[in-house]
Coordinates of C-alpha atoms and ligand atoms in Angstrom, one line a residue:
X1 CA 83.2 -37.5 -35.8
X2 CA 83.0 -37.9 -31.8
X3 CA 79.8 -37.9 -32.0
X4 CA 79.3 -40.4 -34.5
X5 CA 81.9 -42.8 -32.8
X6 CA 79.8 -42.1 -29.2
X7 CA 76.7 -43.5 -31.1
X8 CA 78.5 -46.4 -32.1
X9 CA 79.7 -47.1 -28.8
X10 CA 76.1 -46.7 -27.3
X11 CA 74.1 -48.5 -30.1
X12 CA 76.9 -51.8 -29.4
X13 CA 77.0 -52.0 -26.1
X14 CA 73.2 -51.4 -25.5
X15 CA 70.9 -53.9 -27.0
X16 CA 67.7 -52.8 -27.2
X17 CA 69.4 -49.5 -29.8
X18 CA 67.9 -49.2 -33.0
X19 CA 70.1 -48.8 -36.0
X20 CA 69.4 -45.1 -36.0
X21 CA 69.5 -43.1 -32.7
X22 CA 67.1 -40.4 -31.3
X23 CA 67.9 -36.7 -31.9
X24 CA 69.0 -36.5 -28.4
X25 CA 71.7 -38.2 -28.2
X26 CA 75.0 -36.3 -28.4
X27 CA 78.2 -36.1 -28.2
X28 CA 78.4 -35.4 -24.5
X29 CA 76.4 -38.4 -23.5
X30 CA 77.5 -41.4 -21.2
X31 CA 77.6 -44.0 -23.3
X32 CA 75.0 -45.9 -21.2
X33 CA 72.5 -43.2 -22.1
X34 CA 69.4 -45.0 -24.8
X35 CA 68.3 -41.0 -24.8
X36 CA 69.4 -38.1 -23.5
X37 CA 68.6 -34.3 -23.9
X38 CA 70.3 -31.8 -22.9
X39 CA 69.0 -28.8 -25.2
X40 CA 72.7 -27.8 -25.4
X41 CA 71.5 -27.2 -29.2
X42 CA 68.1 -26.4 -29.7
X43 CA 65.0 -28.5 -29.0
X44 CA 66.6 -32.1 -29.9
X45 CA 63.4 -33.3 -31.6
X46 CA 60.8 -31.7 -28.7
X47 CA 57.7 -30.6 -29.6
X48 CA 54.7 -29.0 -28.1
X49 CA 51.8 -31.4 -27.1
X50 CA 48.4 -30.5 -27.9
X51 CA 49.3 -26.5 -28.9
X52 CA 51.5 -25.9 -26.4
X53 CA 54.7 -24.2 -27.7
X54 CA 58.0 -25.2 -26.9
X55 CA 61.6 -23.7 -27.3
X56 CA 65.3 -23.5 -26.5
X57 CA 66.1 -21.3 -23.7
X58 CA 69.5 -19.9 -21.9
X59 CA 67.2 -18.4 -18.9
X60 CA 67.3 -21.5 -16.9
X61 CA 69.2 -24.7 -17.0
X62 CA 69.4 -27.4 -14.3
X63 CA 72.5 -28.3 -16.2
X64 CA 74.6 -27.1 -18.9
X65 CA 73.2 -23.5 -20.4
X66 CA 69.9 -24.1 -21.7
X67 CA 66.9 -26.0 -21.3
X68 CA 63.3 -26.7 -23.1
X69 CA 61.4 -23.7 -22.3
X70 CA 57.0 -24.9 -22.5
X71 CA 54.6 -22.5 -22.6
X72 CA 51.2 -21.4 -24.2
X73 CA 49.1 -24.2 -22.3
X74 CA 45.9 -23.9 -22.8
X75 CA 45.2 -26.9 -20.5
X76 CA 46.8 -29.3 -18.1
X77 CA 47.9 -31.9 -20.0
X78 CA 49.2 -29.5 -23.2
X79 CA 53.1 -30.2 -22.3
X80 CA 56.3 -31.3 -24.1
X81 CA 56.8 -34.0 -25.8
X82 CA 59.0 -36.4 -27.7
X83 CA 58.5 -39.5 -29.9
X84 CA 60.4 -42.5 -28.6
X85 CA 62.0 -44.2 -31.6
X86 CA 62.1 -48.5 -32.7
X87 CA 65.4 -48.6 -30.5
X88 CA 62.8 -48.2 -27.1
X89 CA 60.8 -51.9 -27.4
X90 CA 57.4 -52.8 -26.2
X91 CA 57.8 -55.6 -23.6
X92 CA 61.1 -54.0 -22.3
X93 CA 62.0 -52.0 -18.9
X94 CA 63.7 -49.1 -19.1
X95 CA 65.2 -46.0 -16.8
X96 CA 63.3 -42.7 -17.3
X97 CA 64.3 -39.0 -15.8
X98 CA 63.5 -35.5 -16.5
X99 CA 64.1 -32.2 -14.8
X100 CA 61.3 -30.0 -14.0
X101 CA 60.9 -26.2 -13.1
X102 CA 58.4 -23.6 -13.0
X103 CA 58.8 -19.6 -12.3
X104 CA 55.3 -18.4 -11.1
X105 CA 51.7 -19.6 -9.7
X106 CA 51.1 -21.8 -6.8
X107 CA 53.9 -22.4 -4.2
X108 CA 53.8 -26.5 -5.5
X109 CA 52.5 -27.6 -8.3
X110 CA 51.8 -31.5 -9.4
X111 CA 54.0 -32.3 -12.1
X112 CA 53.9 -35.8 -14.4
X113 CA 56.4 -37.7 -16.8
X114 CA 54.0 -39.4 -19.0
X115 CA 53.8 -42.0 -21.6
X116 CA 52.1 -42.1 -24.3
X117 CA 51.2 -45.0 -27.1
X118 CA 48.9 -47.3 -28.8
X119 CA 47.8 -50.1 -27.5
X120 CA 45.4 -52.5 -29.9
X121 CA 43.8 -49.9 -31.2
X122 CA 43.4 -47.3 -28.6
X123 CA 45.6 -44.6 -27.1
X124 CA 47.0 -45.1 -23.5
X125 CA 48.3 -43.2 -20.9
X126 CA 50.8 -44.2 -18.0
X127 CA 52.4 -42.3 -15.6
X128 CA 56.4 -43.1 -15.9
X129 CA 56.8 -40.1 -12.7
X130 CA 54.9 -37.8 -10.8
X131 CA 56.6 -34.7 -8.1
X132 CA 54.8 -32.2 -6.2
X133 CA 57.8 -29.9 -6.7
X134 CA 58.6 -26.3 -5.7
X135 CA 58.2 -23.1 -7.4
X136 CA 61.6 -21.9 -8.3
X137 CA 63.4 -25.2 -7.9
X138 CA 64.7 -28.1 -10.2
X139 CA 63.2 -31.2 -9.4
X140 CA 63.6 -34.5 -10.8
X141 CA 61.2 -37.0 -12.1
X142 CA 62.3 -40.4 -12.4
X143 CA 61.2 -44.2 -12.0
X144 CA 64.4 -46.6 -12.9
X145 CA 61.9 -49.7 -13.9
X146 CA 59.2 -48.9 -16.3
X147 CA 58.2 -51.5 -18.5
X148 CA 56.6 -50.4 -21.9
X149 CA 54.2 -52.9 -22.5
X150 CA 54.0 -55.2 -25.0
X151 CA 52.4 -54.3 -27.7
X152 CA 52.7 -51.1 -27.4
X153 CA 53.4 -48.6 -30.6
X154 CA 53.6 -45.1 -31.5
X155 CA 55.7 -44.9 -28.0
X156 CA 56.0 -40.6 -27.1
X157 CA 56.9 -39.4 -23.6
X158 CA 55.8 -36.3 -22.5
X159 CA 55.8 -33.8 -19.7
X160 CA 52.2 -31.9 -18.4
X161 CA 50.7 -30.9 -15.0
X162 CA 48.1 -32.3 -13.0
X163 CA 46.1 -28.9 -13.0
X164 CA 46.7 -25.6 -14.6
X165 CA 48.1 -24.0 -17.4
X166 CA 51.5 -22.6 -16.4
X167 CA 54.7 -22.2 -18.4
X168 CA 57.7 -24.9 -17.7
X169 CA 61.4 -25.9 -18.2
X170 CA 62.6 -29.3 -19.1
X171 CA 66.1 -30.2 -19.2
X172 CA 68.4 -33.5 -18.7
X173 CA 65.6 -35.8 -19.6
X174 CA 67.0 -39.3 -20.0
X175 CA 66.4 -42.9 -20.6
X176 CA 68.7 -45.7 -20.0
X177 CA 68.6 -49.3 -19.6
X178 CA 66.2 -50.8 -16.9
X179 CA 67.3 -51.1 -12.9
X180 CA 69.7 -47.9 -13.9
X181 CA 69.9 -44.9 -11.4
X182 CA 70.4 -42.0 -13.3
X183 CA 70.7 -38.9 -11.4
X184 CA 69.3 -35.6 -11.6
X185 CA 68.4 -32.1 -9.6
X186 CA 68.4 -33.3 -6.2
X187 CA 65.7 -32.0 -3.7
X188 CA 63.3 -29.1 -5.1
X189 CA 59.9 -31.7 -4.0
X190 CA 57.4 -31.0 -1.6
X191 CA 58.6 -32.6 1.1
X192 CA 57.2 -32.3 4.6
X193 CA 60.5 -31.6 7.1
X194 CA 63.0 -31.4 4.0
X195 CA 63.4 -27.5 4.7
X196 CA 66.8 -27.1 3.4
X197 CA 65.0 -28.8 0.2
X198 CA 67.9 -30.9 -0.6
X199 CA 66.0 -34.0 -0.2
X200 CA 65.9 -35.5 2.7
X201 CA 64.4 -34.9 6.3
X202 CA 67.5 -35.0 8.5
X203 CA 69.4 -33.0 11.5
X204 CA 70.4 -30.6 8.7
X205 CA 66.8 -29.7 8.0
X206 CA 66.9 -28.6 11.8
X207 CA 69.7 -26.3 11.5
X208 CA 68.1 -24.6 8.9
X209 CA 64.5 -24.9 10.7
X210 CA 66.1 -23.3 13.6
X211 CA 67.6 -20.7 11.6
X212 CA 64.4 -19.4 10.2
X213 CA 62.8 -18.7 13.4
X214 CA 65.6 -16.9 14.5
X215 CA 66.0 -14.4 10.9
X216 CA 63.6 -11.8 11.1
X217 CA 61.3 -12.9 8.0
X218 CA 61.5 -16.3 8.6
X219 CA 58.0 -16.7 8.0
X220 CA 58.3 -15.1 4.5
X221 CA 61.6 -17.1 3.3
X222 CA 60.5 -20.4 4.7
X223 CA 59.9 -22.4 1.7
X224 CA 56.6 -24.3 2.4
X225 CA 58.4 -27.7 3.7
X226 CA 59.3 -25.7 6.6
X227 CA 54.8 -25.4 7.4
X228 CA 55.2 -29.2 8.5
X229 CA 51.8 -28.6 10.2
X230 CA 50.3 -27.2 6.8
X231 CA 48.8 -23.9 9.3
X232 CA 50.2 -22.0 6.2
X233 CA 53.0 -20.2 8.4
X234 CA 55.8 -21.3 9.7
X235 CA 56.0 -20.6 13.6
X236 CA 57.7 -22.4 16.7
X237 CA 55.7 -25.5 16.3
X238 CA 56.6 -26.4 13.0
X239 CA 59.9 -26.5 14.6
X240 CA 59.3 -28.5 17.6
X241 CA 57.0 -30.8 15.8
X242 CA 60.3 -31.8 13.4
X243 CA 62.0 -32.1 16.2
X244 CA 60.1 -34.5 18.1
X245 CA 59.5 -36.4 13.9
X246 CA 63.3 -36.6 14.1
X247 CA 63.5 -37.8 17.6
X248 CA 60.9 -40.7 16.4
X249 CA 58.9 -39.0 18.9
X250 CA 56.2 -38.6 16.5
X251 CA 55.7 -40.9 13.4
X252 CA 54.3 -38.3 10.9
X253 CA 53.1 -34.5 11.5
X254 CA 49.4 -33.5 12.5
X255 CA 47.9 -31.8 9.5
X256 CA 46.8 -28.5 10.8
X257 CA 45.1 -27.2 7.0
X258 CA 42.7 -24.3 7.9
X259 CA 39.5 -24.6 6.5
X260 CA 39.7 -23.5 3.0
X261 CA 37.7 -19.9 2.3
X262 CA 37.9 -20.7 -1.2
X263 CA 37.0 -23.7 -3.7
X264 CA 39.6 -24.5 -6.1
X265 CA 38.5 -24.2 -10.0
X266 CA 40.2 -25.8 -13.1
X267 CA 40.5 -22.4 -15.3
X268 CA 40.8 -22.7 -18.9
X269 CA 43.8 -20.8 -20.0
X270 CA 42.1 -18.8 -23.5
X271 CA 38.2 -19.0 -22.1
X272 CA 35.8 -18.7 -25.5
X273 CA 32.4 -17.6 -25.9
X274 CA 29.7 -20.4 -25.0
X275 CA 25.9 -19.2 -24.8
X276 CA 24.0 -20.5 -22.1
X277 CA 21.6 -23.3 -22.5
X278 CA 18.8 -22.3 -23.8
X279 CA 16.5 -23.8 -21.0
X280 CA 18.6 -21.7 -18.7
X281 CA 16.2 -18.5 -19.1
X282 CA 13.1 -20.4 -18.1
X283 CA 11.8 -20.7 -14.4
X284 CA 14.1 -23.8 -12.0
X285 CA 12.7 -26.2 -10.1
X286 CA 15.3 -24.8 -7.3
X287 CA 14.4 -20.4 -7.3
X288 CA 16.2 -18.1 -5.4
X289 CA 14.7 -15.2 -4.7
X290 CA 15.0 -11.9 -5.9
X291 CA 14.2 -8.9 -2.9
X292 CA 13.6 -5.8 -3.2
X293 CA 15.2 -3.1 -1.1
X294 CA 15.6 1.0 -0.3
X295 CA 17.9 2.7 1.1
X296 CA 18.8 5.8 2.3
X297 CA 22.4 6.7 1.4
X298 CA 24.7 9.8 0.4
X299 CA 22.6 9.8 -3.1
X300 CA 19.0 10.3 -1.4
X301 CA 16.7 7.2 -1.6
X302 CA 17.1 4.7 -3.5
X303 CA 16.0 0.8 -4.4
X304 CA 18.0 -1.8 -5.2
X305 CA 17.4 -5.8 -6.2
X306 CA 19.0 -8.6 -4.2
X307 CA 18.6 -12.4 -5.4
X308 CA 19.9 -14.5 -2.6
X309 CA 20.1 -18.3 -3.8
X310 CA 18.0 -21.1 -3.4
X311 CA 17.8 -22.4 0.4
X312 CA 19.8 -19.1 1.7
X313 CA 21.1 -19.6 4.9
X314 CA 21.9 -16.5 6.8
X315 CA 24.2 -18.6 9.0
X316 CA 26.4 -19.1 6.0
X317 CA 28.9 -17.1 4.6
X318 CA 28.3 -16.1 0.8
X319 CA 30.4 -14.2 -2.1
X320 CA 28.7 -11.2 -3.5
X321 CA 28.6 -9.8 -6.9
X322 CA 26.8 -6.4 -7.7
X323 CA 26.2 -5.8 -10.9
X324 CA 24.9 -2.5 -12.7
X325 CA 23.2 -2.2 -15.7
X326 CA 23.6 0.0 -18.9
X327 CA 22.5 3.9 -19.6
X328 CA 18.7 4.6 -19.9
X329 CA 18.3 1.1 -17.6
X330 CA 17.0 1.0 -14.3
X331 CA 17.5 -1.7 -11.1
X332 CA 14.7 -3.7 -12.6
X333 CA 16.8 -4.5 -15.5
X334 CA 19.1 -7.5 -15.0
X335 CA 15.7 -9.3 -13.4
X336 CA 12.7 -8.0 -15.2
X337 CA 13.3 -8.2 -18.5
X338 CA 13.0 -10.7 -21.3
X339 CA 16.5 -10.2 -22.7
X340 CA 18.0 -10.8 -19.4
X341 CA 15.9 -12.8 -16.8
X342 CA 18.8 -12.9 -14.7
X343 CA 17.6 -15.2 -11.5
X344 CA 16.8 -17.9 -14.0
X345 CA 20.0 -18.3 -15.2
X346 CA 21.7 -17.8 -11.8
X347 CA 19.0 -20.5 -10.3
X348 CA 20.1 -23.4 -13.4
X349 CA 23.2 -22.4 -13.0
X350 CA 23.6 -23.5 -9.1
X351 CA 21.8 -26.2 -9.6
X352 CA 24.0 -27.6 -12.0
X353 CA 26.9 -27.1 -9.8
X354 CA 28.6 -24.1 -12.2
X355 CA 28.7 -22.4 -9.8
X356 CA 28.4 -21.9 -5.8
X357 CA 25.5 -20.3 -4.4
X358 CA 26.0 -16.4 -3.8
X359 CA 24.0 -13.4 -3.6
X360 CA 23.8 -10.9 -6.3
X361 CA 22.5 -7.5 -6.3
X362 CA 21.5 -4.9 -9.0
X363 CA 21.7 -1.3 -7.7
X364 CA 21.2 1.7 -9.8
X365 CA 23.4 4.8 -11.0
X366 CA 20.4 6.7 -12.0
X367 CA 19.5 9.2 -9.2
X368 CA 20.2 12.9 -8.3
X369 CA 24.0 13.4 -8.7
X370 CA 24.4 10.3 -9.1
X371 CA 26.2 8.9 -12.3
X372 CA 27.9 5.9 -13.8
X373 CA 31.4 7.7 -13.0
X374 CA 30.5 8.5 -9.6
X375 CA 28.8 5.7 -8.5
X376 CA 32.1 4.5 -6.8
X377 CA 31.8 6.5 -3.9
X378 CA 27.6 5.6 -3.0
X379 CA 29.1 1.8 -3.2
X380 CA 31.7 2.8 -0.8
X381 CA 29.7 4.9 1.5
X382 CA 26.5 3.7 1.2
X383 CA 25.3 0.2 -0.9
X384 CA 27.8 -2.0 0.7
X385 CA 27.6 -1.5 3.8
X386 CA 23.3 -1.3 3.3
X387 CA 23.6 -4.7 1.5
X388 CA 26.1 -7.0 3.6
X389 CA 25.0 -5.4 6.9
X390 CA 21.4 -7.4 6.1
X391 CA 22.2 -9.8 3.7
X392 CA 25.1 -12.6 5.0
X393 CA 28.2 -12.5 3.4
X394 CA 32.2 -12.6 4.2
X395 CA 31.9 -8.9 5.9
X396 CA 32.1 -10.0 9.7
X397 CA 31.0 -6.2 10.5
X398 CA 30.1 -3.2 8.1
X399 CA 32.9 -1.7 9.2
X400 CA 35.3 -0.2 6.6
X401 CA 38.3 -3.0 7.9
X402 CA 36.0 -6.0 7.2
X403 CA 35.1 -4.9 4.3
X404 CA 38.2 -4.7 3.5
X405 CA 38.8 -7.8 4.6
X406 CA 36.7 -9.6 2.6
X407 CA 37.5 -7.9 -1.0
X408 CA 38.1 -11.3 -2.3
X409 CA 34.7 -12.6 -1.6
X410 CA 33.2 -9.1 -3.9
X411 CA 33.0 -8.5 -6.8
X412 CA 32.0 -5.9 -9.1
X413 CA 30.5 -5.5 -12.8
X414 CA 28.3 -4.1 -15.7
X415 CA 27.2 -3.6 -19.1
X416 CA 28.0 -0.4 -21.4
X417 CA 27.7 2.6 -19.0
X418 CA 27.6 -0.2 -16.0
X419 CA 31.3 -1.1 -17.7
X420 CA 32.3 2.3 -17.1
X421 CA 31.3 2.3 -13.5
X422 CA 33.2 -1.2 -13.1
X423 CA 36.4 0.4 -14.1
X424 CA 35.6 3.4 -12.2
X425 CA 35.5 1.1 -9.5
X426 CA 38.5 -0.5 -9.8
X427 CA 40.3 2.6 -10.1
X428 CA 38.8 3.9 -6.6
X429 CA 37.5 0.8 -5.3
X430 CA 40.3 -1.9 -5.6
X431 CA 40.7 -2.1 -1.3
X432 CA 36.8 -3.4 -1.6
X433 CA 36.1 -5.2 -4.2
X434 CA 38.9 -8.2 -5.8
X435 CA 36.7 -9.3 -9.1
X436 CA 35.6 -6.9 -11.6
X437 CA 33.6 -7.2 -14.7
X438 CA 33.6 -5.0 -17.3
X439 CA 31.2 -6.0 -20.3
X440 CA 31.1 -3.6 -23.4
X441 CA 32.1 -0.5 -22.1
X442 CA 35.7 1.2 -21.5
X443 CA 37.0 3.2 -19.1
X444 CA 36.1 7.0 -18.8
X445 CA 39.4 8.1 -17.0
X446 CA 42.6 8.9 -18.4
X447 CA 43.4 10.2 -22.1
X448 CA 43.7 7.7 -25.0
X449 CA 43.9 4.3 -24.6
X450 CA 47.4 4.5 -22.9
X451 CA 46.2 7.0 -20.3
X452 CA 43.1 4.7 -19.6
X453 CA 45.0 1.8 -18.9
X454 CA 47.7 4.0 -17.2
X455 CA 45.2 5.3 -14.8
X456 CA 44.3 1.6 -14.2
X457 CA 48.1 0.5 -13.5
X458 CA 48.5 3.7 -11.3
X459 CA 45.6 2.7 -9.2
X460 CA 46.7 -0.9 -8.6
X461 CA 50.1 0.8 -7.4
X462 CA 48.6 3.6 -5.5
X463 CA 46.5 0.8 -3.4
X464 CA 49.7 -1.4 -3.5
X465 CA 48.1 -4.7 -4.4
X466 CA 50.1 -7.7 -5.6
X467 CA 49.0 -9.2 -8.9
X468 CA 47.3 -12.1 -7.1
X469 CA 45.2 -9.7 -5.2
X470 CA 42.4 -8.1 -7.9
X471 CA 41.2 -10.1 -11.1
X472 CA 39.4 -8.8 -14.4
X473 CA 37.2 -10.5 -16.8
X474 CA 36.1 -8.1 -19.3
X475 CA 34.0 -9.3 -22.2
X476 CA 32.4 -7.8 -25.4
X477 CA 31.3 -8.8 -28.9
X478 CA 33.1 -8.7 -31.9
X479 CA 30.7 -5.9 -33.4
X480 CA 29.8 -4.2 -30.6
X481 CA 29.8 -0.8 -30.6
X482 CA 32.0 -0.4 -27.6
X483 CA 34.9 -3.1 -28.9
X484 CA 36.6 -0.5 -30.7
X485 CA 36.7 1.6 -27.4
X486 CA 38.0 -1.3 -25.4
X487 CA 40.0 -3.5 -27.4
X488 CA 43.0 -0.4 -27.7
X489 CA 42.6 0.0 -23.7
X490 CA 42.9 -3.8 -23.1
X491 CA 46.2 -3.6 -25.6
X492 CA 47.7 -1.1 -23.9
X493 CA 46.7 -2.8 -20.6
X494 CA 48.3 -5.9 -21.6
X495 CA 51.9 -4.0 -22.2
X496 CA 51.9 -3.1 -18.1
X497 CA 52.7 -5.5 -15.8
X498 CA 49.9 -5.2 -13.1
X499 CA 48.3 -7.0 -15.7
X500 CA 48.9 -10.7 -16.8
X501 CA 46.8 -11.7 -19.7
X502 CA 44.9 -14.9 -19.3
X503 CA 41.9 -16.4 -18.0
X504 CA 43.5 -18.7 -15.5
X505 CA 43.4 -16.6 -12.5
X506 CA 46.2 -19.2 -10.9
X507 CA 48.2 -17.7 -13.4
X508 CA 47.0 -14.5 -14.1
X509 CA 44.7 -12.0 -13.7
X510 CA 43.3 -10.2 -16.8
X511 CA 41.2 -11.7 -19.4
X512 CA 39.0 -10.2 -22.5
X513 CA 36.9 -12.4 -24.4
X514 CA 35.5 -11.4 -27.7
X515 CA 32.4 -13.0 -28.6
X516 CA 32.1 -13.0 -32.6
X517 CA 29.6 -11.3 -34.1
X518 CA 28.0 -10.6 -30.9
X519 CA 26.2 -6.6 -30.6
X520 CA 26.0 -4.6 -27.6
X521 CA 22.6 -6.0 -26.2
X522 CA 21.9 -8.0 -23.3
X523 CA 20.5 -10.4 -24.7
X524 CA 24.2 -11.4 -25.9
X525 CA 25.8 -9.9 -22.7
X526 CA 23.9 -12.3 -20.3
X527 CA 26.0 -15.2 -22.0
X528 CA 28.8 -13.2 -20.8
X529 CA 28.1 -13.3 -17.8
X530 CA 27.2 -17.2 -17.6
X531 CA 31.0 -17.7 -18.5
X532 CA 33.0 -15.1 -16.6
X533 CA 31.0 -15.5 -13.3
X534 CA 32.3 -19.3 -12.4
X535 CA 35.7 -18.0 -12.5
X536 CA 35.4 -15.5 -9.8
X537 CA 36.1 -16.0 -6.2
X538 CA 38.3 -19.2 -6.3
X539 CA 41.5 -16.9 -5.4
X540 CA 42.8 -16.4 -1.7
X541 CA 44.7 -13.2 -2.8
X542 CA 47.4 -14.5 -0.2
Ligands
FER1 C1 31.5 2.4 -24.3 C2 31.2 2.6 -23.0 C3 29.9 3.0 -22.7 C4 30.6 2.6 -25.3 C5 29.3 3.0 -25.0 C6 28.9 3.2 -23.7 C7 30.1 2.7 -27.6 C8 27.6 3.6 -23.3 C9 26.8 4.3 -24.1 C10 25.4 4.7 -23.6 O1 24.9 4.2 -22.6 O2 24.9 5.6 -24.2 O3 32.8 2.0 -24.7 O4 31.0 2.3 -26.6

């Protein structure tokens, strides 16, 4: 009965109420309120946009118990949303806020409040709100004069990100008459200065500034509005350069941004199977070229292939992918051969911008003593440091350190018993190599497909790598032999949490795509390649 009366009261004293009111609106509202959730009870007429799911949660609330929890994004704009009913006019202004939070991924993330409707005859999109906001941190989006047009029908408002496919909570979202402040979660923005995140950039922001530098890890607590100088850290003179911003001294703070090592990428979330175009397997107009090499390493002598792209610069730094080819194959596999013609793909695809010039080599496991399962320890010892101390990548030396160092500019795969070598590598490898992929073939270690992945997991720990730090993207056909060998391993791996299932590496870091029908044959596993390569190497591992 409060309920009903609270309606009443809002539909009369507010003019622009229809006769019936939204789902949101409850008993607990302000009477001022033309909409308000609160997801006190349930999803109050939410739904997912575009697949994404969306459902009542107690794990986080900016107020109250519960909030809208969004997930299963399979791209940016896939968010929450919720159909505005006749009482919101076209022609009118209104007050719009939400509360945003997200749990993992980047540090900030771009975050829009978005409306949606139809507009003689075609669909439009305006931005009500948009928030850098802070992992971890309730933020509000809001603008208190936004004027649905006239016109406009089929009004929905909805919540999605600028990039990226991560999971989110919505709560408090409301909507009240135009020129209205409504408030929300204060502070939780990217805000240059505002360290104490409440907001503002003030003496208090100093205090806690000053703090920081004195606590041993400031550095590593310092949420990212503390880096006023964007260096990445926080150190002394992001603390004197607020000082002198609050001081007037200085108007706004030099942007000290490193030189990024890495290109961003917009992932999609659940990657599918998509064959090269066909042209892609004839001869470029722009050729790399594709070397050959020996070498003398803890194996005895052996050649390798190295295609280093079109207008190579040895000046220049470039990622490196090695990839090793099946059993009863050779070096001259992945280049020489019909079913694979490997440099013509890689050629189209740099030219076409999918994906940045790098070098990629084709050694062999064949060789006394040398196996698939061994094969590990001659990358180690001998083909890397052979390879990158001619060939120019990230590797500032061939020393052991800087190779090291450079783990997220390497990366690793191959087909059938080339697969079983990639995950041989990862298991022994993982402080050399950060991209790995394994393409019809499981792994060799470990009993059962628990113990396989186990061995996996117990590697990642052993080395002591965060899950941001090493990133798979295995791939096989639906009727190759090997799916029945891997799909159980990949289950299994899926269960352990060194391994996030997706294939948005800003999210995750595992993916297996199944390609249907697809048997274990290059000429299939190629494709694979062509879709799991531009993923790699976008990830700072920091
Ligand atoms: C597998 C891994 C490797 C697999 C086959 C192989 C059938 C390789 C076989 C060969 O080269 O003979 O999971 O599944």
């Amino acid at each position: 009965m409060k309920k009903l009366l609270s309606l009443v009261a809002a539909a009369a004293t507010a003019s622009a109420l229809a006769a019936s009111a939204p789902v949101c609106v409850n008993a607990e509202d302000e009477e001022n309120y033309l909409l308000s959730c609160s997801f006190e009870s349930g999803e109050e007429g939410w739904e997912g946009r575009g697949g994404a799911s969306v459902e009542n949660s107690s794990k986080e609330a900016s107020d109250g118990d519960h909030a809208l929890y969004c997930s299963n994004r399979g791209d940016s704009w896939q968010g929450a949303l919720y159909k505005l009913d006749s009482g919101f006019k076209s022609g009118e202004t209104y007050s719009f806020s939400a509360n945003v939070m997200y749990e993992s991924g980047k540090d900030k993330d771009l975050y829009h409040f978005t409306m949606q409707y139809d507009l003689g005859g075609e669909t439009v999109y305006k931005k009500i709100a948009s928030a850098n906001i802070l992992k971890g941190r309730w933020a509000q989006l809001s603008n208190a004069d936004f004027t649905i047009p006239s016109g406009a029908d089929d009004v929905s408002i909805y919540i999605e990100t600028e990039k990226g496919s991560g999971s989110f909570y919505v709560d408090d979202v409301k909507a009240a008459s135009g020129g209205t402040a409504i408030s929300g979660a204060k502070g939780g923005k990217y805000i240059l200065g505002d360290v104490n995140t409440d907001g503002d950039v003030d003496v208090y922001d100093f205090v806690s500034a000053r703090k920081l530098i004195i606590s041993q890890d400031g550095d590593k607590s310092a949420p990212i509005n503390a880096d006023v100088d964007k260096s990445t850290e926080y150190e002394i003179n992001d603390l004197v350069l607020l000082n002198n911003f609050l001081l007037g001294k200085i108007k706004e703070f030099p942007d000290n941004t490193p030189e990024p090592t890495v290109t961003p990428f917009d992932y999609e979330a659940n990657k599918q199977f998509k064959e090269a175009p066909g042209d892609y397997f004839n001869a470029c107009q722009q050729q790399g070229k594709v070397t050959k090499e020996s070498y003398n390493g803890i194996r005895g002598n052996k050649s390798l292939y190295v295609y280093t792209p079109y207008d190579y610069d040895p000046e220049k730094q470039y990622n490196i992918f090695y990839l090793m080819h099946g059993g009863g194959e050779n070096e001259n596999t992945l280049f020489f051969q019909n079913d694979t013609m490997l440099q013509n793909m890689l050629d189209h695809m740099i030219m076409n911008g999918e994906l940045e010039p790098l070098i990629v080599v084709t050694p062999t496991f064949n060789g006394s003593g040398s196996e698939a399962g061994n094969f590990y320890e001659e990358l180690r010892a001998s083909v890397i440091p052979f390879v990158e101390g001619k060939y120019s990548t990230y590797a500032e030396s061939t020393s052991e350190a800087d190779i090291k160092a450079s783990r997220m500019h390497r990366a690793y795969g191959g087909f059938s018993m080339g697969s079983v070598s990639t995950w041989a590598v990862f298991q022994n490898d993982l402080d050399l190599v950060g991209y790995f992929m394994p393409l019809s073939g499981d792994h060799w270690q470990g009993s059962g497909a628990y113990g396989k992945a186990k061995s996996l997991a117990d590697a990642v720990d052993k080395f002591g790598y965060d899950t941001n730090q090493y990133y798979i993207f295995a791939a096989t056909g639906s009727d190759d032999i090997a799916y029945p060998n891997i799909n159980p391993q990949v289950e299994e791996m899926k269960k352990m949490s060194q391994f996030n299932f997706t294939s948005d590496f800003s999210q995750g870091n595992f993916y297996f795509m199944v390609a249907p029908g697809k048997t274990h044959w290059w000429g299939y596993v190629r494709h694979y390649v062509y879709d799991a390569l531009p993923y790699f190497f976008h990830e700072t591992g920091e």
